[in-house]
Structure formats: C-alpha cells, structure tokens
mmCIF file of C-alpha atoms in Angstrom:
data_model
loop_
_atom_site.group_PDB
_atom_site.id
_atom_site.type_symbol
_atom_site.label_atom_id
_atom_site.label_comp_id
_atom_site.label_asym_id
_atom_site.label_seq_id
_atom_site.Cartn_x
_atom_site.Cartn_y
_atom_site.Cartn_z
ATOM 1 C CA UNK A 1 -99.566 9.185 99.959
ATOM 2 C CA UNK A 2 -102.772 7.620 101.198
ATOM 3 C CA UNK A 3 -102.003 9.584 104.642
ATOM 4 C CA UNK A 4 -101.509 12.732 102.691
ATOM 5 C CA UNK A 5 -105.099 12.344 100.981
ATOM 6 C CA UNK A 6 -106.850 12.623 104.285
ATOM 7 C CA UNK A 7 -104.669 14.674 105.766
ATOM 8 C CA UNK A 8 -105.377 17.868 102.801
ATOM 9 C CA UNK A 9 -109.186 16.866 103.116
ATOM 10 C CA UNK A 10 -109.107 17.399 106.597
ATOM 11 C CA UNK A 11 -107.702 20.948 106.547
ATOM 12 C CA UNK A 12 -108.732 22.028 103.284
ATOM 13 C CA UNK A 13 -112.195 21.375 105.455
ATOM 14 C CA UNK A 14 -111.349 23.073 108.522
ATOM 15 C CA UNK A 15 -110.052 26.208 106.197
ATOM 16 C CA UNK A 16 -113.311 26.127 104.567
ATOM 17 C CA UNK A 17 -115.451 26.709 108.183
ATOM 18 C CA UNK A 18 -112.371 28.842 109.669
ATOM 19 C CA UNK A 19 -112.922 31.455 106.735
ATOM 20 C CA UNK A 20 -115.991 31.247 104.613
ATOM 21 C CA UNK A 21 -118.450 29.295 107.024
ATOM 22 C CA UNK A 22 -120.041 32.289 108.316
ATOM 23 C CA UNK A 23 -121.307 32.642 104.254
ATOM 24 C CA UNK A 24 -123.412 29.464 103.699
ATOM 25 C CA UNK A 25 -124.816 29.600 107.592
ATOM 26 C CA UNK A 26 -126.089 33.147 106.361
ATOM 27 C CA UNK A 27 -127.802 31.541 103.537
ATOM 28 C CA UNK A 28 -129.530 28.654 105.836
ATOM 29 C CA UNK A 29 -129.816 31.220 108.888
ATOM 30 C CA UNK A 30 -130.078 34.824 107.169
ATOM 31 C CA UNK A 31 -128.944 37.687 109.962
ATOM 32 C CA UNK A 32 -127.156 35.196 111.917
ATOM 33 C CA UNK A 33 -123.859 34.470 109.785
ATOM 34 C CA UNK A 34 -121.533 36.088 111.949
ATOM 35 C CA UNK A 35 -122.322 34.252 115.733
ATOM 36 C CA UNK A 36 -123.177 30.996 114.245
ATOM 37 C CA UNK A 37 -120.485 30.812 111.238
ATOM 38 C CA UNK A 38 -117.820 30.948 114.861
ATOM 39 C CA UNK A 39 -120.585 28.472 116.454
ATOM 40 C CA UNK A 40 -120.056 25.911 113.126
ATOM 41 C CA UNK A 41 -116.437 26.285 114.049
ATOM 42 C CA UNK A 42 -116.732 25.457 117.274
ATOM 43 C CA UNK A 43 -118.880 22.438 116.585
ATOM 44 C CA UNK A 44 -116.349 21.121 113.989
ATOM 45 C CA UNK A 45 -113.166 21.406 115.909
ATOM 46 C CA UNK A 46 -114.863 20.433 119.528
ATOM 47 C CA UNK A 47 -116.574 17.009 117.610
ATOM 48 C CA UNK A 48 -112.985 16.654 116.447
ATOM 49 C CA UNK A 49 -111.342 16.989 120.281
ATOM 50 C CA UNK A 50 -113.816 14.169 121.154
ATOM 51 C CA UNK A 51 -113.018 11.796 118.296
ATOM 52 C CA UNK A 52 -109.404 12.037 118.826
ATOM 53 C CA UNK A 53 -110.476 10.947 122.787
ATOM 54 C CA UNK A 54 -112.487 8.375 121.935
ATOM 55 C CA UNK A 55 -110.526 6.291 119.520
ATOM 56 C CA UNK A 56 -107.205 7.148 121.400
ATOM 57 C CA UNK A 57 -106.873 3.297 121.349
ATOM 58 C CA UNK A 58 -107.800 1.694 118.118
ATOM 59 C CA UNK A 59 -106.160 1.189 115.103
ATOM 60 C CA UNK A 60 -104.645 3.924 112.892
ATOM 61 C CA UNK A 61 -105.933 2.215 109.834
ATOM 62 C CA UNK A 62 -109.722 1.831 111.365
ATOM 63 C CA UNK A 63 -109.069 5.290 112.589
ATOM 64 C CA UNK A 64 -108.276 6.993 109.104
ATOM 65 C CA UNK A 65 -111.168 4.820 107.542
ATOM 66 C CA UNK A 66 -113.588 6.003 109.898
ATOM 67 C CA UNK A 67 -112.476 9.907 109.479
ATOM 68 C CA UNK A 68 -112.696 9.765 105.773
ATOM 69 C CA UNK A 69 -116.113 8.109 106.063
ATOM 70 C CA UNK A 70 -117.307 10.614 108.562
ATOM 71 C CA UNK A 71 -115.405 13.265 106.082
ATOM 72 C CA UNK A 72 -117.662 12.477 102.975
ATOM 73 C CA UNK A 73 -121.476 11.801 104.811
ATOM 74 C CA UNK A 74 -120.461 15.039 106.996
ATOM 75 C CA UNK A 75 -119.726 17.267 103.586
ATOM 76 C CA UNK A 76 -122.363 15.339 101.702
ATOM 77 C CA UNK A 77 -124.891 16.602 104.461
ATOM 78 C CA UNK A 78 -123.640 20.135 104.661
ATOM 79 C CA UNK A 79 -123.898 20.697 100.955
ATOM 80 C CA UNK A 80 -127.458 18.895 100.803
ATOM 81 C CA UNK A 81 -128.479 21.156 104.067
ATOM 82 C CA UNK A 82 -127.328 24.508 102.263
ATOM 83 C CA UNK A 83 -129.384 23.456 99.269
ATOM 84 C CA UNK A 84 -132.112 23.446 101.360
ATOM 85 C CA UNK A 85 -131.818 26.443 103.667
ATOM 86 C CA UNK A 86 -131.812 23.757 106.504
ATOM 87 C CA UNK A 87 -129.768 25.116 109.431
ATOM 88 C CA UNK A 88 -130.367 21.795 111.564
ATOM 89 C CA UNK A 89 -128.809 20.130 108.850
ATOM 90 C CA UNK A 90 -126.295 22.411 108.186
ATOM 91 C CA UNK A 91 -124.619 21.605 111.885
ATOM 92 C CA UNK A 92 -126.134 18.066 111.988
ATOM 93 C CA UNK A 93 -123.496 18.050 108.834
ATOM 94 C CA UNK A 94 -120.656 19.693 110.721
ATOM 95 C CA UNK A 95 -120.581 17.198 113.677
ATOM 96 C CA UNK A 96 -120.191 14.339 111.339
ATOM 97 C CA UNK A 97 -117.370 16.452 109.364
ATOM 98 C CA UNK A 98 -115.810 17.315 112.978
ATOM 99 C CA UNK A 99 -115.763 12.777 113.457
ATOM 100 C CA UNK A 100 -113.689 12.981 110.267
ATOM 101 C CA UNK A 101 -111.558 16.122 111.221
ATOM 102 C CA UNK A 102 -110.207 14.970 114.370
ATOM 103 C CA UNK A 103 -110.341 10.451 112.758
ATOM 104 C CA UNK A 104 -108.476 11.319 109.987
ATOM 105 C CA UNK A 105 -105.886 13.550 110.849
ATOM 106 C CA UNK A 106 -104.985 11.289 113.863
ATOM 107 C CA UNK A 107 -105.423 8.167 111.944
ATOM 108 C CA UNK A 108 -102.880 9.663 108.684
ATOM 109 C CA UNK A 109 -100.156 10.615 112.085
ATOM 110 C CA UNK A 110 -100.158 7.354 113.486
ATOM 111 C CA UNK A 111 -100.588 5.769 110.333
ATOM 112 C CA UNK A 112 -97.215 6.684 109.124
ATOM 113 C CA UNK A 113 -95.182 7.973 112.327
ATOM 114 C CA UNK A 114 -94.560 4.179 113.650
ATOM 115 C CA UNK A 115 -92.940 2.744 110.223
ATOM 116 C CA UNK A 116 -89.914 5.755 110.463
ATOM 117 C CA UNK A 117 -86.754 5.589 112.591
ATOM 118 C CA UNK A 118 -86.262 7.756 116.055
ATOM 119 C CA UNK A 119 -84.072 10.476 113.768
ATOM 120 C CA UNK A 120 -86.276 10.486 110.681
ATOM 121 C CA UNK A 121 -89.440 11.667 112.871
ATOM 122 C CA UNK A 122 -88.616 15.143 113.570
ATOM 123 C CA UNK A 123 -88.612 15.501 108.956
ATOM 124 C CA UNK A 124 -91.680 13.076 108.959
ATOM 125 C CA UNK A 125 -93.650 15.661 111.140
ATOM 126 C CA UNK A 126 -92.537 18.958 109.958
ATOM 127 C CA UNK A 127 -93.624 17.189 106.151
ATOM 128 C CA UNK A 128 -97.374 15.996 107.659
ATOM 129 C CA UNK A 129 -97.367 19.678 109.135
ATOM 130 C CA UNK A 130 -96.255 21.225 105.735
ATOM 131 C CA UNK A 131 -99.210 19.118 103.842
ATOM 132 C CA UNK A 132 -101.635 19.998 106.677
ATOM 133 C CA UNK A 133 -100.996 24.170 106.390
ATOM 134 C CA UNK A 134 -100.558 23.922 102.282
ATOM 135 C CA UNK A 135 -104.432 22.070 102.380
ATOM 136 C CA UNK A 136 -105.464 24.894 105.431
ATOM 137 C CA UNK A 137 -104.213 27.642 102.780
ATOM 138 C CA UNK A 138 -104.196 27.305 99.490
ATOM 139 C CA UNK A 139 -108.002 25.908 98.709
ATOM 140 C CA UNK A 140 -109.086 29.031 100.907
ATOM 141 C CA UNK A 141 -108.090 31.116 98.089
ATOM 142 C CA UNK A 142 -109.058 29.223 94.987
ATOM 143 C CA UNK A 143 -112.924 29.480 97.331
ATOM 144 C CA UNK A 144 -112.336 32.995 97.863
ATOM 145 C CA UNK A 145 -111.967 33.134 93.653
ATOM 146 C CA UNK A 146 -114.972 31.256 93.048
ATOM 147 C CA UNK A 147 -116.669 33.417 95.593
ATOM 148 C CA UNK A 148 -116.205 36.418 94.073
ATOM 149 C CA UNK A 149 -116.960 35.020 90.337
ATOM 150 C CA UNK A 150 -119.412 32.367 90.883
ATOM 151 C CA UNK A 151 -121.183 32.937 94.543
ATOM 152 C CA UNK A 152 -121.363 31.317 97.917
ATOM 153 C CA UNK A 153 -123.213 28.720 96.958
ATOM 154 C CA UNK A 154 -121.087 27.529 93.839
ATOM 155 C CA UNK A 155 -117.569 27.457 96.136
ATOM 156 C CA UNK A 156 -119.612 25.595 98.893
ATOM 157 C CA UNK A 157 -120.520 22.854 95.941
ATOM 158 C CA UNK A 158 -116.666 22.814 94.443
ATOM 159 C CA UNK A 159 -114.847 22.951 97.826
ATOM 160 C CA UNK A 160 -117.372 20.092 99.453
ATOM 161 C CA UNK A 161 -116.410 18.007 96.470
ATOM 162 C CA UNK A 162 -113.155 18.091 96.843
ATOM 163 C CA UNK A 163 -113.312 17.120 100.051
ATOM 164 C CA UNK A 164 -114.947 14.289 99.288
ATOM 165 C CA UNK A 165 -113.250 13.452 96.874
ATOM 166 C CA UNK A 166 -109.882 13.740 98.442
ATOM 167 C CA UNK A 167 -111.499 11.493 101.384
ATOM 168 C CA UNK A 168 -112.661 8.785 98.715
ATOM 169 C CA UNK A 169 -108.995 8.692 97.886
ATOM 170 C CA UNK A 170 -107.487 7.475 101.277
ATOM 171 C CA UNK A 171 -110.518 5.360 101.998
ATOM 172 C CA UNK A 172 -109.782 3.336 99.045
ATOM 173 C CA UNK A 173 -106.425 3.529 99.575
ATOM 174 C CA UNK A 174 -106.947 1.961 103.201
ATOM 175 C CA UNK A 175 -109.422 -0.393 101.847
ATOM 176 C CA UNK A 176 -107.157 -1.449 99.155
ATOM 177 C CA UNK A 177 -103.966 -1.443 101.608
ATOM 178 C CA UNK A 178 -102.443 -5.258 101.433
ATOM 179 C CA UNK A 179 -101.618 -7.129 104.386
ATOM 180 C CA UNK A 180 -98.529 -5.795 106.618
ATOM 181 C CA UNK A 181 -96.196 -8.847 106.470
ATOM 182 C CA UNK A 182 -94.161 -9.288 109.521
ATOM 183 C CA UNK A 183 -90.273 -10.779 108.365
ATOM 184 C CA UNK A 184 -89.764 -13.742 109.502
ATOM 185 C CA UNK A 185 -87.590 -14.601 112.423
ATOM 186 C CA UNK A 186 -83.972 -16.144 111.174
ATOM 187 C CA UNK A 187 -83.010 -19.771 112.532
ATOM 188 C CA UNK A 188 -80.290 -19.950 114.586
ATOM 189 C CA UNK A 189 -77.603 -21.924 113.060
ATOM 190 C CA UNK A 190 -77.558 -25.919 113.742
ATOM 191 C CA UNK A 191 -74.147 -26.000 113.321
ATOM 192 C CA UNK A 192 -70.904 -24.069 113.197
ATOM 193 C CA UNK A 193 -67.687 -23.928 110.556
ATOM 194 C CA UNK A 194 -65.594 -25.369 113.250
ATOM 195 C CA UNK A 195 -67.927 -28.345 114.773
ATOM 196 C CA UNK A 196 -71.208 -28.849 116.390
ATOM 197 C CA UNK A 197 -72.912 -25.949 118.586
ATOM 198 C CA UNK A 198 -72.150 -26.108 122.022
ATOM 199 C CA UNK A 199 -74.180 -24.575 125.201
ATOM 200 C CA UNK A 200 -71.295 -24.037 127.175
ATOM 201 C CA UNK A 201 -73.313 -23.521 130.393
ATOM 202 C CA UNK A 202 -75.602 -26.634 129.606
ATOM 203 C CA UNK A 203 -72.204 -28.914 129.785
ATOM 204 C CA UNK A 204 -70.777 -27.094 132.585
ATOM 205 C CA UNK A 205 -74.072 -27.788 134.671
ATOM 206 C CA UNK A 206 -73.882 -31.528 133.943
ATOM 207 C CA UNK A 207 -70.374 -31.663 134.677
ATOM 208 C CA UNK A 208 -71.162 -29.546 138.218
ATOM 209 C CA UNK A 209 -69.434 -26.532 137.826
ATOM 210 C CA UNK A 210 -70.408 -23.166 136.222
ATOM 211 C CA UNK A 211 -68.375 -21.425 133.401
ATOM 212 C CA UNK A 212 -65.166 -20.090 134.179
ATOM 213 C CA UNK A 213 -65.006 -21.488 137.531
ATOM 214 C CA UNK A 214 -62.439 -24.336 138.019
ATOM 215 C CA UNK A 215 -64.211 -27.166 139.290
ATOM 216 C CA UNK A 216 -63.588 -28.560 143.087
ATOM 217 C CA UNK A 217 -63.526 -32.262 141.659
ATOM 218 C CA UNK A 218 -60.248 -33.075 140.196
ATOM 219 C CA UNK A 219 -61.872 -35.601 138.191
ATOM 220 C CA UNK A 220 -64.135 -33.543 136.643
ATOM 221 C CA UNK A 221 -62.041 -30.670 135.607
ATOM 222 C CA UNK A 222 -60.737 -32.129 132.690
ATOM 223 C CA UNK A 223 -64.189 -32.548 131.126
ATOM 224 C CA UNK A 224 -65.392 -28.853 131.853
ATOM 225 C CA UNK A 225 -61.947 -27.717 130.467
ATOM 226 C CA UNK A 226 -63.032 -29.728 127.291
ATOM 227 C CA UNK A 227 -66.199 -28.118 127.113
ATOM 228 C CA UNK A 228 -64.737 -24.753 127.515
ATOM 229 C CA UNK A 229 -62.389 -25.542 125.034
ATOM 230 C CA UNK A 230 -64.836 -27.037 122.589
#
C-alpha cells in the first residue's frame, strides 16, 4: 500500500504533463504552449532517466523517500510558478517533479519486488503495472472535467494537490515503516533422541581413517566401526 501511494502520484503526474501540460505553460509562456508543453515533457521524463541512474545503488526505502520528497517541492513549485506566470519556475518545478518521477517509481518496484517468491513476481508486476496505467488514466479525465467546468488553472491547483498529497502518504508511510526484523537463525540440536551428537568425520580423523573406508590398522578398526555405528 505505501508502494502503491507513490506509485499513482507518480503517473497521475506524468499523465498530467503528457496531456494537459501544454495548457498551464501557455498561461506562463502565452504563444508557446504547444513546443514547450512537449519540452516540459521532455524535462520531466529525461530528469527521471537520470534519477533512476544515479541512485541505481541505494536503498529502495531512501529511494521512495527521496521521490516523494522531490514529488511534493517539484508540484509545490509548479503550482506556485503558474500562479505567477513564471516560466523559469514552471520547469525549475518540473526537474524536481522528474527527481520524484523516476525516485519513486523505482523506489515503490524494488521496494516490494524482493519480499515475493520467484513465481509470485510475474502477478506482483503486472499489479504495480495495473496501479501505474489506472493513476496514468483515470485522473487525466477527472482534469479534463475540471478543465472544461472550472479552467486550466483550477485542474492545475486540484491535480497538483493530489499529487502531493498522494506523495505525503508514502513518505509517511516510509517514515513510519518499523524496523525489518531478520528471524533468527535456529540452534542446531545439542543432542539427539537416541544419544549424544556425533561428528562422524571428527572421530574417524582421530582414529586415522576417513568415513566409509576400512581402516589399514587392525587395531583401530574396531573403534571407527563404533563410531560409524554410533
């Protein structure tokens, strides 16, 4: 569940720049909304690329903190920079978005991948796929609603929020995420129904011979017989 938070924030975001971003970069860059709505695109998924370089080695968990982080400053800043008509803002906004794009859907996969069996992976994916597409699609639509009834500006408000708010939700999930406790080890048994534990190969060395070898003193093949036996 905390995986699946980050995971529809991520795409609901990239669904937001792949079909209405050309609208609010018309309303911080008016006449341009068309080549630099593709440019924002661009700038969100290639920011994304890197991050998923970049932290290639660290921890899923630090990994999905730092892409909801970079999730809720980078929508935080894009809202603030289409409030202002500020177009340096606006991408400044979208680069930080792209660190939590490409952090937090790579943190939610390995966050969840390693704890399932070999067989279960194959269901485990196509489900992290199913939640990725359903937060691609379906907020697109409910903008596209409150695009036509409310304006640009109003869906960029509602949709960044969401976001954000989806973001908040696996960060403090992470945060609040106790301890993995690794089971401990079982002791080998001291003892066993029929008589004390014996290392067969321990007595065999001290009597010369190696297991299941018949020894070439006759006065020591009694004695690894016993310990065979025993």
């Amino acid at each position: 569940m905390r995986a699946a938070a980050v995971v529809l924030a991520v795409w609901a975001l990239a669904g937001f720049y792949g079909s209405l971003g050309p609208a609010p970069v018309r309303r911080v860059v008016p006449g341009q909304g068309a080549l630099l709505g593709g440019l924002a695109l661009f700038t969100l998924t290639a920011c994304g690329a890197l991050t998923v370089l970049v932290l290639r080695s660290a921890a899923p968990g630090t990994t999905m903190q730092v892409g909801a982080l970079a999730l809720i400053g980078g929508a935080a800043v894009t809202l603030v920079s289409v409030a202002l008509g500020s177009a340096g803002l606006f991408f400044m906004g979208t680069a930080i978005a792209g660190v939590g794009f490409g952090a937090g859907f790579q943190g939610g996969v390995r966050t969840v991948v390693p704890l399932s069996e070999p067989h279960q992976r194959s269901g485990l994916l196509s489900v992290m796929y199913l939640i990725s597409y359903l937060g691609f699609g379906l907020p697109t639509i409910v903008a596209a609603v409150i695009v036509v009834h409310g304006g640009v500006a109003r869906a960029a408000y509602e949709y960044g929020t969401a976001v954000m708010l989806l973001a908040a939700l696996a960060l403090a999930g992470t945060l609040a995420r106790p301890a993995a406790r690794i089971p401990a080890t079982p002791a080998a048994p001291a003892s066993r129904p029929g008589g004390p534990a014996v290392d067969v190969c321990a007595d065999a060395c001290r009597t010369g011979a190696a297991p299941g070898r018949p020894s070439s003193s006759h006065g020591s093949a009694p004695a690894h017989k016993g310990d065979e036996t025993r």
